[in-house]
């Protein structure tokens, strides 16, 4: 399902588009539970294995130049908004 500003994705309120790439779209959103701004990367197409690999790789790393992963959904990642 394509997102647009004002939509809800679980506890996240979509604010505006950030960008798009081969695997998906990135949105600026507000986490309504913790009242913070996050980035949501929503998967498009059939890249499930690659998407899961990306989520595990991000979660395994801790570096000031790599964003933190906050949540994982069936077709989206919730990341630190930088």
Coordinates of C-alpha atoms in Angstrom, one line a residue:
X1 CA 0.0 0.0 0.0
X2 CA 1.5 3.4 -1.0
X3 CA 1.9 5.8 1.8
X4 CA 1.1 9.6 1.9
X5 CA 1.4 12.4 4.4
X6 CA -1.1 11.9 7.3
X7 CA -1.3 8.1 6.9
X8 CA -0.7 5.9 10.0
X9 CA 1.6 2.8 9.9
X10 CA 1.1 1.2 13.2
X11 CA 2.1 3.8 15.8
X12 CA 3.9 6.0 13.2
X13 CA 2.3 9.0 11.6
X14 CA 3.7 9.7 8.1
X15 CA 4.8 13.3 7.7
X16 CA 6.5 13.6 4.3
X17 CA 8.5 11.7 1.7
X18 CA 12.3 11.7 2.0
X19 CA 13.4 9.7 -1.0
X20 CA 13.0 6.6 -3.1
X21 CA 15.3 3.9 -4.4
X22 CA 15.3 0.4 -6.0
X23 CA 14.1 -1.4 -2.9
X24 CA 11.6 1.1 -1.4
X25 CA 10.6 4.5 -0.4
X26 CA 11.7 6.5 2.7
X27 CA 9.4 8.6 4.7
X28 CA 9.8 11.1 7.6
X29 CA 7.4 10.1 10.3
X30 CA 6.6 10.7 14.0
X31 CA 6.6 7.9 16.5
X32 CA 3.4 8.7 18.5
X33 CA 4.5 6.4 21.4
X34 CA 7.8 8.2 22.1
X35 CA 7.1 11.5 20.4
X36 CA 10.2 11.5 18.2
X37 CA 10.9 11.9 14.5
X38 CA 12.0 8.7 12.7
X39 CA 12.6 7.5 9.1
X40 CA 10.5 4.7 7.7
X41 CA 11.9 2.7 4.8
X42 CA 9.0 0.8 3.2
X43 CA 9.7 -2.1 0.9
X44 CA 8.3 -2.2 -2.6
X45 CA 8.3 -5.3 -4.7
X46 CA 9.7 -8.7 -3.8
X47 CA 13.0 -8.0 -2.0
X48 CA 12.1 -9.7 1.3
X49 CA 15.3 -11.6 1.8
X50 CA 17.5 -8.6 1.0
X51 CA 15.4 -6.4 3.3
X52 CA 15.7 -8.9 6.2
X53 CA 19.5 -9.0 5.6
X54 CA 19.7 -5.2 5.7
X55 CA 17.8 -5.1 9.0
X56 CA 20.1 -7.6 10.6
X57 CA 23.2 -5.9 9.4
X58 CA 22.1 -2.5 10.7
X59 CA 21.1 -4.0 14.1
X60 CA 24.5 -5.7 14.4
X61 CA 26.4 -2.4 14.0
X62 CA 27.0 0.4 16.4
X63 CA 28.9 3.4 14.9
X64 CA 28.3 7.2 14.9
X65 CA 28.0 7.2 11.1
X66 CA 25.4 4.4 10.9
X67 CA 21.8 5.1 11.7
X68 CA 20.1 3.0 14.5
X69 CA 17.2 0.7 13.7
X70 CA 14.3 1.1 16.1
X71 CA 11.6 -1.3 14.7
X72 CA 10.9 -3.8 12.0
X73 CA 7.5 -4.5 10.4
X74 CA 6.4 -6.9 7.7
X75 CA 7.5 -4.6 4.9
X76 CA 9.2 -1.7 6.6
X77 CA 12.1 -0.6 8.8
X78 CA 11.9 2.2 11.3
X79 CA 15.3 4.0 11.5
X80 CA 16.9 6.9 13.3
X81 CA 16.1 10.1 11.3
X82 CA 19.3 11.9 10.6

